[in-house]
CSV table of C-alpha atoms in Angstrom, one decimal:
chain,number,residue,atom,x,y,z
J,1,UNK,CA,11.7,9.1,12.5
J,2,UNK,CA,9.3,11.2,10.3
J,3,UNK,CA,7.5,13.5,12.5
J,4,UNK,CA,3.7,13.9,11.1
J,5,UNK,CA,3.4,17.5,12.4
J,6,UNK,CA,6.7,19.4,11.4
J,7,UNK,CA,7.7,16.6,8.4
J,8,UNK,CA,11.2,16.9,10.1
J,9,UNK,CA,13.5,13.9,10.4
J,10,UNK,CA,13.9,13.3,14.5
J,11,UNK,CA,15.4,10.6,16.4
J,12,UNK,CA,13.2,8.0,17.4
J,13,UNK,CA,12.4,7.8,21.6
J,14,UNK,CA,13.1,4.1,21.9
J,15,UNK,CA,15.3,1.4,19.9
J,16,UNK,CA,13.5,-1.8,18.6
J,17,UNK,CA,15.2,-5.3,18.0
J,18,UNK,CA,12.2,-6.5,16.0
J,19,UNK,CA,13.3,-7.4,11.9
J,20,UNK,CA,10.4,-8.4,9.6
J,21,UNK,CA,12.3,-10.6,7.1
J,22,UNK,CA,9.0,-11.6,5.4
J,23,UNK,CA,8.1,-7.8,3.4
J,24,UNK,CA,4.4,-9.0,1.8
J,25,UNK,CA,2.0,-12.1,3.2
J,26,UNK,CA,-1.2,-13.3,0.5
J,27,UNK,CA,-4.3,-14.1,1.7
J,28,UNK,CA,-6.3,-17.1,0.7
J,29,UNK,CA,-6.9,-16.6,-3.3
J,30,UNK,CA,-10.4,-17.0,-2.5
J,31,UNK,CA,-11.1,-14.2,0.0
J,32,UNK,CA,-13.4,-11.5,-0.5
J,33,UNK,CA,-11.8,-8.2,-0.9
J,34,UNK,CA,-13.8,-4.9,-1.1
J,35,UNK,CA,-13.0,-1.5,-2.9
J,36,UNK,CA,-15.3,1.3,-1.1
J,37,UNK,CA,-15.6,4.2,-4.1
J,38,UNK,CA,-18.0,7.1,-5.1
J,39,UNK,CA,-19.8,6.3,-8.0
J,40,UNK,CA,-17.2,8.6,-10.3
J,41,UNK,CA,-15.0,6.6,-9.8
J,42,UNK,CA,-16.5,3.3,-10.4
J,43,UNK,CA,-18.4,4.6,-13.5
J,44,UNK,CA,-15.0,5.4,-14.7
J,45,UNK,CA,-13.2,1.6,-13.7
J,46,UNK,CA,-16.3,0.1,-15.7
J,47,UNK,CA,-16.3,2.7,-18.9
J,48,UNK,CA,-12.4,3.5,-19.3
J,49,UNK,CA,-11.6,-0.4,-17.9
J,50,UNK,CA,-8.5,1.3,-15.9
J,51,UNK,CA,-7.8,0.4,-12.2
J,52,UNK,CA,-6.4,3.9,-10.6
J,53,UNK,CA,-3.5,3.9,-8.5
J,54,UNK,CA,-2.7,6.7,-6.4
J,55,UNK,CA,0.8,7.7,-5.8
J,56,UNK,CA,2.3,6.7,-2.2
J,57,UNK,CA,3.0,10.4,-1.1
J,58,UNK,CA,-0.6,11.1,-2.0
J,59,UNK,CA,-2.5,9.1,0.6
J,60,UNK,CA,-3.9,10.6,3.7
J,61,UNK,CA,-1.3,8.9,6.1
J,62,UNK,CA,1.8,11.3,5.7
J,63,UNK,CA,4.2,8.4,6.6
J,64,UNK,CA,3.3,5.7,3.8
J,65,UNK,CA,6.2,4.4,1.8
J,66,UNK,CA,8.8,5.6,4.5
J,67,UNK,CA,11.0,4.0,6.6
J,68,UNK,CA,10.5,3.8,10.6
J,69,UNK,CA,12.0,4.7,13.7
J,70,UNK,CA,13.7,1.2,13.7
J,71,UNK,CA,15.2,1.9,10.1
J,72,UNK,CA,16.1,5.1,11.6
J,73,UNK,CA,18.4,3.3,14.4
J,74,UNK,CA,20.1,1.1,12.0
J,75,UNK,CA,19.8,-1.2,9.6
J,76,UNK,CA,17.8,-4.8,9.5
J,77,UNK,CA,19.9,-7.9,10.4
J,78,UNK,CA,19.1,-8.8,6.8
J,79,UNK,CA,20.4,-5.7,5.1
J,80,UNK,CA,23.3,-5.6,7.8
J,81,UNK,CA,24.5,-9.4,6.3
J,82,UNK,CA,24.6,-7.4,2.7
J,83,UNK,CA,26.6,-4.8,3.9
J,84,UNK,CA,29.1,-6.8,5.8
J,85,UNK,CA,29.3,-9.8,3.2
J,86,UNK,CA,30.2,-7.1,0.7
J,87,UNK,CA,31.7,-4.8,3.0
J,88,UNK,CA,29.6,-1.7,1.9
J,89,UNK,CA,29.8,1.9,3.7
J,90,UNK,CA,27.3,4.0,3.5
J,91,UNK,CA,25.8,7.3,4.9
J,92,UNK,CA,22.8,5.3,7.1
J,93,UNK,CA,21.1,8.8,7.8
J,94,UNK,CA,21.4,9.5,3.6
J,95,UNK,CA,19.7,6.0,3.0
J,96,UNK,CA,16.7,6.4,5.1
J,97,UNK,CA,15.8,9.8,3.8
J,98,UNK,CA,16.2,8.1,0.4
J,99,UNK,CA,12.7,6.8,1.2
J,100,UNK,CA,11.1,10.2,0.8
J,101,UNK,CA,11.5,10.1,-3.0
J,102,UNK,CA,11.4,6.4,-3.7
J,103,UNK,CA,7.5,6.5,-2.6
J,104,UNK,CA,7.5,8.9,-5.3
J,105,UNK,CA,7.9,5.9,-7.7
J,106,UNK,CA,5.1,3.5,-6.3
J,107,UNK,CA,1.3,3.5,-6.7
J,108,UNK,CA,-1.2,1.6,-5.0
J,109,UNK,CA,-4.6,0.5,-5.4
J,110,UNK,CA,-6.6,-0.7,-2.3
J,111,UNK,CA,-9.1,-3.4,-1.3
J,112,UNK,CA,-10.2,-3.7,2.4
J,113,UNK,CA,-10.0,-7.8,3.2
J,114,UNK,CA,-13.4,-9.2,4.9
J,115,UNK,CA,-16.1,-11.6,4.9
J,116,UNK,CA,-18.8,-9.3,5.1
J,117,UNK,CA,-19.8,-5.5,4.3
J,118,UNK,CA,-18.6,-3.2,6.8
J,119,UNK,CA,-20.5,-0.1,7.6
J,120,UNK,CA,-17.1,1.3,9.3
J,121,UNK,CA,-15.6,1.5,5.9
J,122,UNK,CA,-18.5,3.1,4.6
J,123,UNK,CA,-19.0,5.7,6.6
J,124,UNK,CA,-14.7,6.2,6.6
J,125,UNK,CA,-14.2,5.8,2.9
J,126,UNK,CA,-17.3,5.7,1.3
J,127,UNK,CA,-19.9,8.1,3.3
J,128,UNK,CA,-22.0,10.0,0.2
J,129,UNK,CA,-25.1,8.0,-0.4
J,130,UNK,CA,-23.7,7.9,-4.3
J,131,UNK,CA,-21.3,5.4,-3.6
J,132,UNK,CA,-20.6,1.4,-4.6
J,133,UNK,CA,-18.7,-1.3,-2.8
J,134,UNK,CA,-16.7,-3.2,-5.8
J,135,UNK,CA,-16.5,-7.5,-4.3
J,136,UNK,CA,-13.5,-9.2,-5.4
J,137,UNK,CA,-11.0,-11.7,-4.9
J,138,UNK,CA,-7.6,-11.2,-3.4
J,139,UNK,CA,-6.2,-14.0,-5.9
J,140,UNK,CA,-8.3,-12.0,-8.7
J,141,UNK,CA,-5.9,-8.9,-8.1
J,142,UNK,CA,-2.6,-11.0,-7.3
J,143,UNK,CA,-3.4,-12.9,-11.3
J,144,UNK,CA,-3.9,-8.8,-12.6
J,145,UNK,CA,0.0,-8.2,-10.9
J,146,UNK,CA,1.1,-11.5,-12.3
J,147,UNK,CA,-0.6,-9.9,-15.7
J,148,UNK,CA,0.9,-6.5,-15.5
J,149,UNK,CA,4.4,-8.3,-14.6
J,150,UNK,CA,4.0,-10.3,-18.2
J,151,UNK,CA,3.6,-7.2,-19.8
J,152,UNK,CA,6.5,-5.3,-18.3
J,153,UNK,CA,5.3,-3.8,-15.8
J,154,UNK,CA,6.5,-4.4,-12.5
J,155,UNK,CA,3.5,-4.9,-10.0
J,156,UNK,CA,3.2,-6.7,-6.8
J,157,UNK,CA,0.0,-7.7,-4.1
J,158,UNK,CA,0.1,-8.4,-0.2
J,159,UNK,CA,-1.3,-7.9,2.5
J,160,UNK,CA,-0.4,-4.3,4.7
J,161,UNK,CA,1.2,-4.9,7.6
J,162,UNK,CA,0.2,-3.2,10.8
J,163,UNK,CA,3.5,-2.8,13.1
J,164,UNK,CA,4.6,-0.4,15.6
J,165,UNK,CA,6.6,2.3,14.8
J,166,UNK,CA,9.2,1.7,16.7
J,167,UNK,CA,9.9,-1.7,14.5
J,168,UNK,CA,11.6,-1.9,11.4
J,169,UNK,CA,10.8,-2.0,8.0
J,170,UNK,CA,12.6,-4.0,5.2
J,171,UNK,CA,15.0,-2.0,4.0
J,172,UNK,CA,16.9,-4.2,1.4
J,173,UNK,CA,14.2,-3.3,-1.0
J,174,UNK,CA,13.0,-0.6,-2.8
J,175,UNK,CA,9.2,-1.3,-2.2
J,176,UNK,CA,9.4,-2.6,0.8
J,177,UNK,CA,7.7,-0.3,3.1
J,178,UNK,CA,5.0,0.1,0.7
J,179,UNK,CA,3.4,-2.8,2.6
J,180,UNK,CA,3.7,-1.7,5.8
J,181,UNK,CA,1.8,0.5,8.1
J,182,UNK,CA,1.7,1.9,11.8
J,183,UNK,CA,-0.4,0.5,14.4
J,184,UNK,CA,-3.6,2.7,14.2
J,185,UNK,CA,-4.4,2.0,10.7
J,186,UNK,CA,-4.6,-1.7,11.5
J,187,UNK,CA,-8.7,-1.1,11.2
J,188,UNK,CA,-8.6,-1.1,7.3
J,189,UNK,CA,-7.3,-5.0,7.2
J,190,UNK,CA,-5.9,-3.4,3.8
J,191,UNK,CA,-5.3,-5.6,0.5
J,192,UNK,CA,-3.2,-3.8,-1.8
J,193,UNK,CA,-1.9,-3.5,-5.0
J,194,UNK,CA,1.9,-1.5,-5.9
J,195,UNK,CA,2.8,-0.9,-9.0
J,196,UNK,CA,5.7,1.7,-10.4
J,197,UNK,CA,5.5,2.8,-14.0
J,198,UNK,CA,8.7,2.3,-16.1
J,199,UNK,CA,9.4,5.8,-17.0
J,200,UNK,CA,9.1,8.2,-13.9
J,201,UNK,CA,5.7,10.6,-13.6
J,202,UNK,CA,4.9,13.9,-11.6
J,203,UNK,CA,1.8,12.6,-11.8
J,204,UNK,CA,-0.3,12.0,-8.8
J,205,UNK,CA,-2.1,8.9,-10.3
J,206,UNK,CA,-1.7,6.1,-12.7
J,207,UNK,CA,-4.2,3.8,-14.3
J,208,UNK,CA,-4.2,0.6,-16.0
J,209,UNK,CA,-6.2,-1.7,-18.7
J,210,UNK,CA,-8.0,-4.3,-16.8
J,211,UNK,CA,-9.4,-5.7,-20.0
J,212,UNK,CA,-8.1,-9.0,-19.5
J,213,UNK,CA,-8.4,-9.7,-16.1
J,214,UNK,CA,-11.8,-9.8,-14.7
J,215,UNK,CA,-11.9,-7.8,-11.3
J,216,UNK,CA,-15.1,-7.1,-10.5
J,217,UNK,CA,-17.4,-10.0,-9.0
J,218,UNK,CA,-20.5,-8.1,-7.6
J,219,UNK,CA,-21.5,-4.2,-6.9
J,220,UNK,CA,-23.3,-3.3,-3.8
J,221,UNK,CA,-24.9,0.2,-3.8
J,222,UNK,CA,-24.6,2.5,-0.3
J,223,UNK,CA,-27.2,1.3,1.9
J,224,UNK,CA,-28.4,4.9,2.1
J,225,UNK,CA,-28.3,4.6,-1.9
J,226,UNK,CA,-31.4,7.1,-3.5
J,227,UNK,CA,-34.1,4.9,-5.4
């Protein structure tokens, strides 16, 4: 377990039995996602015609990317059938702090799924009164992965899964807890993009050419917006 406070590895309090074999879901193509963003940063989308991905480690929750408490007490039946078909050993402890610099590799760009504007997401992501709300399409973003993909670079959608700690994450693949959050986050109904670059980067961010995939389906200024 990743402890928030100290950033020390610690044994988790309780075991778990639960295995999510399934690492991303997609939404209907045709639901509304939103992006929440100060107007920097959507003047620069619609100038440069980049989308910005910020690097795993980055974001405000100290524990994306990284493996669980359940990781921590051993390994998913599915990775556990690897091992034993091929009769692997391995260090378990060395594998599960492995995760620390593989979210190093990924980037994400987020859209909150809904039907409607929120003004919880406004006043949590988007407060200044110089802010938009991009509308798009969660299919609109999967065909920009599918685009990326067909370009070499390796890019995937889902949808964030919001699962207690205590529960597993898959661990048979590199990006797999990239789509996978604790319990309290489970507010932001989050959309996301992951991408990682094919030549490593100390950078904190990547962006990307959206030229020829339409994103963007309607702009809606803060409701506090200045005339």
């Amino acid at each position: 377990m990743f402890h928030r406070g100290t950033g020390r590895i610690v044994p988790p309090r309780k075991p778990t039995t639960v295995d999510t074999e399934a690492p991303t879901e997609q939404p209907e193509p045709n639901q509304n996602i939103w992006r929440y963003m100060a107007c920097e940063k959507f003047f620069d989308l619609v100038s440069n015609r980049t989308l910005y991905c910020r690097r795993l480690d980055k974001l405000s929750d100290c524990l994306e990317g990284l493996y669980s408490a359940g990781n921590f007490r051993g390994r998913t039946n599915v990775m556990q059938a690897i091992f034993d078909g091929y009769n692997i050993k391995d260090d378990h402890e060395a594998m599960i702090l492995q995760s620390i610099p593989m979210r190093m590799h990924h980037f994400v760009n987020c859209w909150h799924i809904n039907d409607a504007e929120s003004r919880t997401m406004w006043r949590l992501y988007s407060p200044a009164a110089e802010s938009v709300v991009v509308v798009s399409r969660a299919g609109l973003l999967t065909e920009y992965a599918q685009f990326c993909s067909n370009h070499g670079l390796w890019a995937l959608t889902g949808k964030v899964r919001y699962v207690d700690y205590n529960h597993s994450r898959p661990d048979w693949l590199s990006w797999g807890p990239a789509f996978f959050k604790d319990l309290p986050y489970r507010f932001e109904q989050e959309f996301r993009l992951v991408v990682s670059p094919e030549n490593s980067t100390d950078s904190d961010f990547v962006k990307y050419p959206v030229d020829a995939t339409p994103l963007i389906e309607k702009v809606i200024l803060h409701p506090h917006a200045p005339s």
